[in-house]
Amino acid sequence: MKPKTLVIALGGNALGNTPEEQLKLTAHTASVIASLAEEGHRIVIAHGNGPQVGMINTAFDFSNQKGGGTPSIPFPECGAMSQGYIGYHIGQAVQNELKKRGINRNCACLVTQVLVDENDGAFAKPSKPIGSFVTKEKAEQIAAQTGFVFAEDAGRGWRRVVPSPLPKKIIELDTVKALSETDSLVITVGGGGIPVVQNKDGFLSGIPAVIDKDRSAALLARELKADMLIILTAVEKVCLNFNSPEQKAIDALSCKDAERCIREGHFAPGSMLPKIEACVDFLEHSAPGSEALITSLEKAKEALHGKTGTRLYK
């Protein structure tokens, strides 16, 4: 296969809910990524941070409110912290795996800001799940104590939700391009990027929100003119009528058919829907021949070679 420029979006199953769990999981993740690097592909990695940013935010709030002497940390700063430690784990694991295989390529983690519109309607409708799953009763208890908003997440439990505005611009894009052009594997837009807004003078400031990492990955793939956007998640293929007796796995999906399936309500808002929308957005703004791929981490290499996964095309 001719080497390609790949933007890979890692889902939560590639990470973990604690630093210890994450260290173990990223070693496996690194093996998959190194296998793709071994084929000569230029790779840029995005990742989620829902459990991690929720953990960091909750810990600081708890300590602040319980007399721990810890200051209250704004949400954008919590996002930056999560980018740093997740990127450290992924980068170190990938670098170690590359070394084992005798591959002489660097791995760089870039703390990244992403511009959003402060008038985005998402700020009035929190929808992005963060933190760990809880029961409905626990969610109601925490909401009463803190004012946090909770929502049921694709049949898996209840999670806190925060605003999820659309990404408009990747602030450090030129740096990502420069690093990628040296054949470094770049970890960027972690957690979708730190959401920032811009005033009339062009100055940036953080805003409390979490950008969907798949949407930021799609924007990144567009700007890098990537050959393929790969979204790695918990399932091998996209399914219609998911979790029902009529469930059907899909091998390939055109943008037109994907939009029809969205209208028919086949994809859950907190799960597969943003992934499909991100793929469609990438393809509709990319050169002919570009592709998007949704599959599991374990099947990434097989899927890249057309043996499994769900491919989306224009």
PDB file of N, CA and C in Angstrom, residues 177-249:
ATOM      1  N   LYS A 177       1.302  21.003  11.205  1.00  0.00           N
ATOM      2  CA  LYS A 177       1.781  20.740   9.844  1.00  0.00           C
ATOM      3  C   LYS A 177       3.300  20.608   9.814  1.00  0.00           C
ATOM      4  N   ALA A 178       3.982  21.528  10.486  1.00  0.00           N
ATOM      5  CA  ALA A 178       5.446  21.530  10.478  1.00  0.00           C
ATOM      6  C   ALA A 178       6.002  20.248  11.096  1.00  0.00           C
ATOM      7  N   LEU A 179       5.408  19.814  12.208  1.00  0.00           N
ATOM      8  CA  LEU A 179       5.858  18.589  12.862  1.00  0.00           C
ATOM      9  C   LEU A 179       5.575  17.363  11.979  1.00  0.00           C
ATOM     10  N   SER A 180       4.397  17.331  11.391  1.00  0.00           N
ATOM     11  CA  SER A 180       4.027  16.198  10.548  1.00  0.00           C
ATOM     12  C   SER A 180       4.933  16.089   9.333  1.00  0.00           C
ATOM     13  N   GLU A 181       5.340  17.211   8.795  1.00  0.00           N
ATOM     14  CA  GLU A 181       6.196  17.195   7.604  1.00  0.00           C
ATOM     15  C   GLU A 181       7.602  16.680   7.890  1.00  0.00           C
ATOM     16  N   THR A 182       7.956  16.580   9.174  1.00  0.00           N
ATOM     17  CA  THR A 182       9.242  15.970   9.539  1.00  0.00           C
ATOM     18  C   THR A 182       9.088  14.464   9.761  1.00  0.00           C
ATOM     19  N   ASP A 183       7.887  13.924   9.491  1.00  0.00           N
ATOM     20  CA  ASP A 183       7.552  12.517   9.703  1.00  0.00           C
ATOM     21  C   ASP A 183       7.379  12.164  11.177  1.00  0.00           C
ATOM     22  N   SER A 184       7.242  13.178  12.027  1.00  0.00           N
ATOM     23  CA  SER A 184       6.906  12.910  13.424  1.00  0.00           C
ATOM     24  C   SER A 184       5.452  12.457  13.520  1.00  0.00           C
ATOM     25  N   LEU A 185       5.168  11.571  14.462  1.00  0.00           N
ATOM     26  CA  LEU A 185       3.788  11.231  14.781  1.00  0.00           C
ATOM     27  C   LEU A 185       3.309  12.287  15.770  1.00  0.00           C
ATOM     28  N   VAL A 186       2.247  12.999  15.423  1.00  0.00           N
ATOM     29  CA  VAL A 186       1.817  14.159  16.208  1.00  0.00           C
ATOM     30  C   VAL A 186       0.519  13.846  16.942  1.00  0.00           C
ATOM     31  N   ILE A 187       0.509  14.115  18.247  1.00  0.00           N
ATOM     32  CA  ILE A 187      -0.698  13.980  19.072  1.00  0.00           C
ATOM     33  C   ILE A 187      -1.233  15.393  19.299  1.00  0.00           C
ATOM     34  N   THR A 188      -2.448  15.655  18.845  1.00  0.00           N
ATOM     35  CA  THR A 188      -2.956  17.029  18.883  1.00  0.00           C
ATOM     36  C   THR A 188      -4.481  17.027  19.047  1.00  0.00           C
ATOM     37  N   VAL A 189      -5.066  18.202  19.177  1.00  0.00           N
ATOM     38  CA  VAL A 189      -6.506  18.408  19.459  1.00  0.00           C
ATOM     39  C   VAL A 189      -7.023  17.397  20.481  1.00  0.00           C
ATOM     40  N   GLY A 190      -6.242  17.132  21.522  1.00  0.00           N
ATOM     41  CA  GLY A 190      -6.660  16.207  22.571  1.00  0.00           C
ATOM     42  C   GLY A 190      -7.966  16.649  23.195  1.00  0.00           C
ATOM     43  N   GLY A 191      -8.906  15.703  23.329  1.00  0.00           N
ATOM     44  CA  GLY A 191     -10.214  16.044  23.876  1.00  0.00           C
ATOM     45  C   GLY A 191     -10.992  16.989  22.991  1.00  0.00           C
ATOM     46  N   GLY A 192     -10.608  17.055  21.701  1.00  0.00           N
ATOM     47  CA  GLY A 192     -11.249  18.000  20.779  1.00  0.00           C
ATOM     48  C   GLY A 192     -10.573  19.348  20.761  1.00  0.00           C
ATOM     49  N   GLY A 193      -9.567  19.522  21.630  1.00  0.00           N
ATOM     50  CA  GLY A 193      -8.883  20.811  21.737  1.00  0.00           C
ATOM     51  C   GLY A 193      -9.439  21.632  22.888  1.00  0.00           C
ATOM     52  N   ILE A 194      -8.631  22.538  23.412  1.00  0.00           N
ATOM     53  CA  ILE A 194      -9.099  23.447  24.469  1.00  0.00           C
ATOM     54  C   ILE A 194      -9.985  24.490  23.811  1.00  0.00           C
ATOM     55  N   PRO A 195     -11.280  24.579  24.177  1.00  0.00           N
ATOM     56  CA  PRO A 195     -12.166  25.545  23.515  1.00  0.00           C
ATOM     57  C   PRO A 195     -11.787  26.980  23.882  1.00  0.00           C
ATOM     58  N   VAL A 196     -11.596  27.809  22.864  1.00  0.00           N
ATOM     59  CA  VAL A 196     -11.279  29.215  23.084  1.00  0.00           C
ATOM     60  C   VAL A 196     -12.164  30.077  22.185  1.00  0.00           C
ATOM     61  N   VAL A 197     -12.395  31.310  22.617  1.00  0.00           N
ATOM     62  CA  VAL A 197     -13.112  32.298  21.806  1.00  0.00           C
ATOM     63  C   VAL A 197     -12.179  33.463  21.546  1.00  0.00           C
ATOM     64  N   GLN A 198     -12.522  34.266  20.554  1.00  0.00           N
ATOM     65  CA  GLN A 198     -11.667  35.370  20.117  1.00  0.00           C
ATOM     66  C   GLN A 198     -12.444  36.677  20.207  1.00  0.00           C
ATOM     67  N   ASN A 199     -11.826  37.710  20.815  1.00  0.00           N
ATOM     68  CA  ASN A 199     -12.516  39.001  20.894  1.00  0.00           C
ATOM     69  C   ASN A 199     -12.251  39.831  19.632  1.00  0.00           C
ATOM     70  N   LYS A 200     -12.789  41.021  19.575  1.00  0.00           N
ATOM     71  CA  LYS A 200     -12.693  41.849  18.364  1.00  0.00           C
ATOM     72  C   LYS A 200     -11.257  42.250  18.051  1.00  0.00           C
ATOM     73  N   ASP A 201     -10.369  42.197  19.044  1.00  0.00           N
ATOM     74  CA  ASP A 201      -8.956  42.520  18.818  1.00  0.00           C
ATOM     75  C   ASP A 201      -8.127  41.287  18.448  1.00  0.00           C
ATOM     76  N   GLY A 202      -8.796  40.140  18.381  1.00  0.00           N
ATOM     77  CA  GLY A 202      -8.100  38.915  17.997  1.00  0.00           C
ATOM     78  C   GLY A 202      -7.479  38.149  19.143  1.00  0.00           C
ATOM     79  N   PHE A 203      -7.715  38.590  20.393  1.00  0.00           N
ATOM     80  CA  PHE A 203      -7.139  37.914  21.545  1.00  0.00           C
ATOM     81  C   PHE A 203      -8.016  36.726  21.959  1.00  0.00           C
ATOM     82  N   LEU A 204      -7.363  35.650  22.391  1.00  0.00           N
ATOM     83  CA  LEU A 204      -8.050  34.419  22.741  1.00  0.00           C
ATOM     84  C   LEU A 204      -8.270  34.292  24.242  1.00  0.00           C
ATOM     85  N   SER A 205      -9.328  33.596  24.619  1.00  0.00           N
ATOM     86  CA  SER A 205      -9.544  33.229  26.024  1.00  0.00           C
ATOM     87  C   SER A 205     -10.335  31.932  26.063  1.00  0.00           C
ATOM     88  N   GLY A 206     -10.108  31.127  27.100  1.00  0.00           N
ATOM     89  CA  GLY A 206     -10.780  29.849  27.230  1.00  0.00           C
ATOM     90  C   GLY A 206     -12.241  30.003  27.585  1.00  0.00           C
ATOM     91  N   ILE A 207     -13.031  28.982  27.251  1.00  0.00           N
ATOM     92  CA  ILE A 207     -14.467  29.000  27.565  1.00  0.00           C
ATOM     93  C   ILE A 207     -14.866  27.589  28.016  1.00  0.00           C
ATOM     94  N   PRO A 208     -15.716  27.465  29.047  1.00  0.00           N
ATOM     95  CA  PRO A 208     -16.068  26.128  29.568  1.00  0.00           C
ATOM     96  C   PRO A 208     -16.891  25.322  28.571  1.00  0.00           C
ATOM     97  N   ALA A 209     -16.325  24.253  28.067  1.00  0.00           N
ATOM     98  CA  ALA A 209     -16.991  23.378  27.106  1.00  0.00           C
ATOM     99  C   ALA A 209     -16.052  22.211  26.800  1.00  0.00           C
ATOM    100  N   VAL A 210     -16.561  21.223  26.081  1.00  0.00           N
ATOM    101  CA  VAL A 210     -15.735  20.145  25.532  1.00  0.00           C
ATOM    102  C   VAL A 210     -16.140  19.965  24.069  1.00  0.00           C
ATOM    103  N   ILE A 211     -15.194  20.113  23.162  1.00  0.00           N
ATOM    104  CA  ILE A 211     -15.468  19.931  21.746  1.00  0.00           C
ATOM    105  C   ILE A 211     -15.395  18.439  21.427  1.00  0.00           C
ATOM    106  N   ASP A 212     -16.317  17.962  20.624  1.00  0.00           N
ATOM    107  CA  ASP A 212     -16.281  16.556  20.238  1.00  0.00           C
ATOM    108  C   ASP A 212     -14.990  16.273  19.483  1.00  0.00           C
ATOM    109  N   LYS A 213     -14.235  15.256  19.933  1.00  0.00           N
ATOM    110  CA  LYS A 213     -12.921  14.990  19.346  1.00  0.00           C
ATOM    111  C   LYS A 213     -13.008  14.519  17.905  1.00  0.00           C
ATOM    112  N   ASP A 214     -14.119  13.851  17.547  1.00  0.00           N
ATOM    113  CA  ASP A 214     -14.267  13.395  16.166  1.00  0.00           C
ATOM    114  C   ASP A 214     -14.483  14.571  15.217  1.00  0.00           C
ATOM    115  N   ARG A 215     -15.225  15.565  15.676  1.00  0.00           N
ATOM    116  CA  ARG A 215     -15.437  16.754  14.841  1.00  0.00           C
ATOM    117  C   ARG A 215     -14.131  17.533  14.667  1.00  0.00           C
ATOM    118  N   SER A 216     -13.359  17.659  15.735  1.00  0.00           N
ATOM    119  CA  SER A 216     -12.059  18.332  15.621  1.00  0.00           C
ATOM    120  C   SER A 216     -11.102  17.538  14.743  1.00  0.00           C
ATOM    121  N   ALA A 217     -11.152  16.210  14.869  1.00  0.00           N
ATOM    122  CA  ALA A 217     -10.308  15.364  14.014  1.00  0.00           C
ATOM    123  C   ALA A 217     -10.677  15.539  12.551  1.00  0.00           C
ATOM    124  N   ALA A 218     -11.976  15.672  12.264  1.00  0.00           N
ATOM    125  CA  ALA A 218     -12.422  15.882  10.886  1.00  0.00           C
ATOM    126  C   ALA A 218     -11.914  17.216  10.349  1.00  0.00           C
ATOM    127  N   LEU A 219     -12.001  18.259  11.170  1.00  0.00           N
ATOM    128  CA  LEU A 219     -11.477  19.570  10.764  1.00  0.00           C
ATOM    129  C   LEU A 219      -9.975  19.490  10.533  1.00  0.00           C
ATOM    130  N   LEU A 220      -9.273  18.804  11.420  1.00  0.00           N
ATOM    131  CA  LEU A 220      -7.831  18.633  11.287  1.00  0.00           C
ATOM    132  C   LEU A 220      -7.493  17.890   9.998  1.00  0.00           C
ATOM    133  N   ALA A 221      -8.226  16.812   9.718  1.00  0.00           N
ATOM    134  CA  ALA A 221      -7.988  16.029   8.507  1.00  0.00           C
ATOM    135  C   ALA A 221      -8.215  16.875   7.255  1.00  0.00           C
ATOM    136  N   ARG A 222      -9.244  17.709   7.290  1.00  0.00           N
ATOM    137  CA  ARG A 222      -9.501  18.614   6.157  1.00  0.00           C
ATOM    138  C   ARG A 222      -8.333  19.561   5.943  1.00  0.00           C
ATOM    139  N   GLU A 223      -7.894  20.189   7.028  1.00  0.00           N
ATOM    140  CA  GLU A 223      -6.838  21.207   6.928  1.00  0.00           C
ATOM    141  C   GLU A 223      -5.499  20.595   6.522  1.00  0.00           C
ATOM    142  N   LEU A 224      -5.263  19.346   6.922  1.00  0.00           N
ATOM    143  CA  LEU A 224      -4.015  18.670   6.564  1.00  0.00           C
ATOM    144  C   LEU A 224      -4.087  18.004   5.183  1.00  0.00           C
ATOM    145  N   LYS A 225      -5.307  18.082   4.568  1.00  0.00           N
ATOM    146  CA  LYS A 225      -5.525  17.397   3.278  1.00  0.00           C
ATOM    147  C   LYS A 225      -5.182  15.899   3.396  1.00  0.00           C
ATOM    148  N   ALA A 226      -5.648  15.305   4.484  1.00  0.00           N
ATOM    149  CA  ALA A 226      -5.361  13.895   4.759  1.00  0.00           C
ATOM    150  C   ALA A 226      -6.031  12.994   3.728  1.00  0.00           C
ATOM    151  N   ASP A 227      -5.425  11.844   3.494  1.00  0.00           N
ATOM    152  CA  ASP A 227      -6.023  10.842   2.609  1.00  0.00           C
ATOM    153  C   ASP A 227      -7.177  10.126   3.294  1.00  0.00           C
ATOM    154  N   MET A 228      -7.068   9.998   4.606  1.00  0.00           N
ATOM    155  CA  MET A 228      -8.094   9.239   5.323  1.00  0.00           C
ATOM    156  C   MET A 228      -8.250   9.726   6.757  1.00  0.00           C
ATOM    157  N   LEU A 229      -9.502   9.816   7.187  1.00  0.00           N
ATOM    158  CA  LEU A 229      -9.846  10.026   8.595  1.00  0.00           C
ATOM    159  C   LEU A 229     -10.252   8.674   9.150  1.00  0.00           C
ATOM    160  N   ILE A 230      -9.567   8.236  10.201  1.00  0.00           N
ATOM    161  CA  ILE A 230      -9.870   6.947  10.831  1.00  0.00           C
ATOM    162  C   ILE A 230     -10.384   7.197  12.245  1.00  0.00           C
ATOM    163  N   ILE A 231     -11.597   6.764  12.499  1.00  0.00           N
ATOM    164  CA  ILE A 231     -12.179   6.917  13.835  1.00  0.00           C
ATOM    165  C   ILE A 231     -12.233   5.535  14.480  1.00  0.00           C
ATOM    166  N   LEU A 232     -11.447   5.360  15.538  1.00  0.00           N
ATOM    167  CA  LEU A 232     -11.370   4.074  16.236  1.00  0.00           C
ATOM    168  C   LEU A 232     -12.278   4.115  17.453  1.00  0.00           C
ATOM    169  N   THR A 233     -13.156   3.140  17.528  1.00  0.00           N
ATOM    170  CA  THR A 233     -14.157   3.127  18.581  1.00  0.00           C
ATOM    171  C   THR A 233     -14.308   1.714  19.142  1.00  0.00           C
ATOM    172  N   ALA A 234     -15.422   1.424  19.797  1.00  0.00           N
ATOM    173  CA  ALA A 234     -15.576   0.126  20.474  1.00  0.00           C
ATOM    174  C   ALA A 234     -16.128  -0.964  19.567  1.00  0.00           C
ATOM    175  N   VAL A 235     -16.581  -0.605  18.362  1.00  0.00           N
ATOM    176  CA  VAL A 235     -17.201  -1.599  17.473  1.00  0.00           C
ATOM    177  C   VAL A 235     -16.398  -1.749  16.189  1.00  0.00           C
ATOM    178  N   GLU A 236     -16.469  -2.952  15.612  1.00  0.00           N
ATOM    179  CA  GLU A 236     -15.714  -3.242  14.392  1.00  0.00           C
ATOM    180  C   GLU A 236     -16.314  -2.557  13.172  1.00  0.00           C
ATOM    181  N   LYS A 237     -17.661  -2.470  13.151  1.00  0.00           N
ATOM    182  CA  LYS A 237     -18.357  -1.848  12.028  1.00  0.00           C
ATOM    183  C   LYS A 237     -19.525  -1.007  12.533  1.00  0.00           C
ATOM    184  N   VAL A 238     -19.906  -0.026  11.747  1.00  0.00           N
ATOM    185  CA  VAL A 238     -21.113   0.746  12.015  1.00  0.00           C
ATOM    186  C   VAL A 238     -22.317  -0.152  11.757  1.00  0.00           C
ATOM    187  N   CYS A 239     -23.330  -0.033  12.601  1.00  0.00           N
ATOM    188  CA  CYS A 239     -24.529  -0.851  12.440  1.00  0.00           C
ATOM    189  C   CYS A 239     -25.781   0.009  12.315  1.00  0.00           C
ATOM    190  N   LEU A 240     -26.709  -0.459  11.494  1.00  0.00           N
ATOM    191  CA  LEU A 240     -28.056   0.102  11.487  1.00  0.00           C
ATOM    192  C   LEU A 240     -28.888  -0.674  12.495  1.00  0.00           C
ATOM    193  N   ASN A 241     -29.880  -0.001  13.073  1.00  0.00           N
ATOM    194  CA  ASN A 241     -30.754  -0.632  14.078  1.00  0.00           C
ATOM    195  C   ASN A 241     -29.930  -1.251  15.203  1.00  0.00           C
ATOM    196  N   PHE A 242     -28.939  -0.488  15.691  1.00  0.00           N
ATOM    197  CA  PHE A 242     -28.008  -0.992  16.702  1.00  0.00           C
ATOM    198  C   PHE A 242     -28.748  -1.474  17.950  1.00  0.00           C
ATOM    199  N   ASN A 243     -28.273  -2.598  18.486  1.00  0.00           N
ATOM    200  CA  ASN A 243     -28.832  -3.191  19.708  1.00  0.00           C
ATOM    201  C   ASN A 243     -30.307  -3.591  19.559  1.00  0.00           C
ATOM    202  N   SER A 244     -30.693  -4.007  18.356  1.00  0.00           N
ATOM    203  CA  SER A 244     -32.048  -4.484  18.135  1.00  0.00           C
ATOM    204  C   SER A 244     -31.971  -5.789  17.348  1.00  0.00           C
ATOM    205  N   PRO A 245     -33.063  -6.559  17.282  1.00  0.00           N
ATOM    206  CA  PRO A 245     -33.036  -7.813  16.498  1.00  0.00           C
ATOM    207  C   PRO A 245     -32.736  -7.583  15.013  1.00  0.00           C
ATOM    208  N   GLU A 246     -32.979  -6.352  14.536  1.00  0.00           N
ATOM    209  CA  GLU A 246     -32.741  -6.033  13.122  1.00  0.00           C
ATOM    210  C   GLU A 246     -31.355  -5.435  12.885  1.00  0.00           C
ATOM    211  N   GLN A 247     -30.470  -5.525  13.872  1.00  0.00           N
ATOM    212  CA  GLN A 247     -29.137  -4.927  13.720  1.00  0.00           C
ATOM    213  C   GLN A 247     -28.431  -5.473  12.478  1.00  0.00           C
ATOM    214  N   LYS A 248     -27.810  -4.546  11.715  1.00  0.00           N
ATOM    215  CA  LYS A 248     -27.121  -4.926  10.482  1.00  0.00           C
ATOM    216  C   LYS A 248     -25.828  -4.141  10.349  1.00  0.00           C
ATOM    217  N   ALA A 249     -24.711  -4.852  10.230  1.00  0.00           N
ATOM    218  CA  ALA A 249     -23.407  -4.203  10.063  1.00  0.00           C
ATOM    219  C   ALA A 249     -23.247  -3.713   8.625  1.00  0.00           C
TER     220      ALA A 249
END
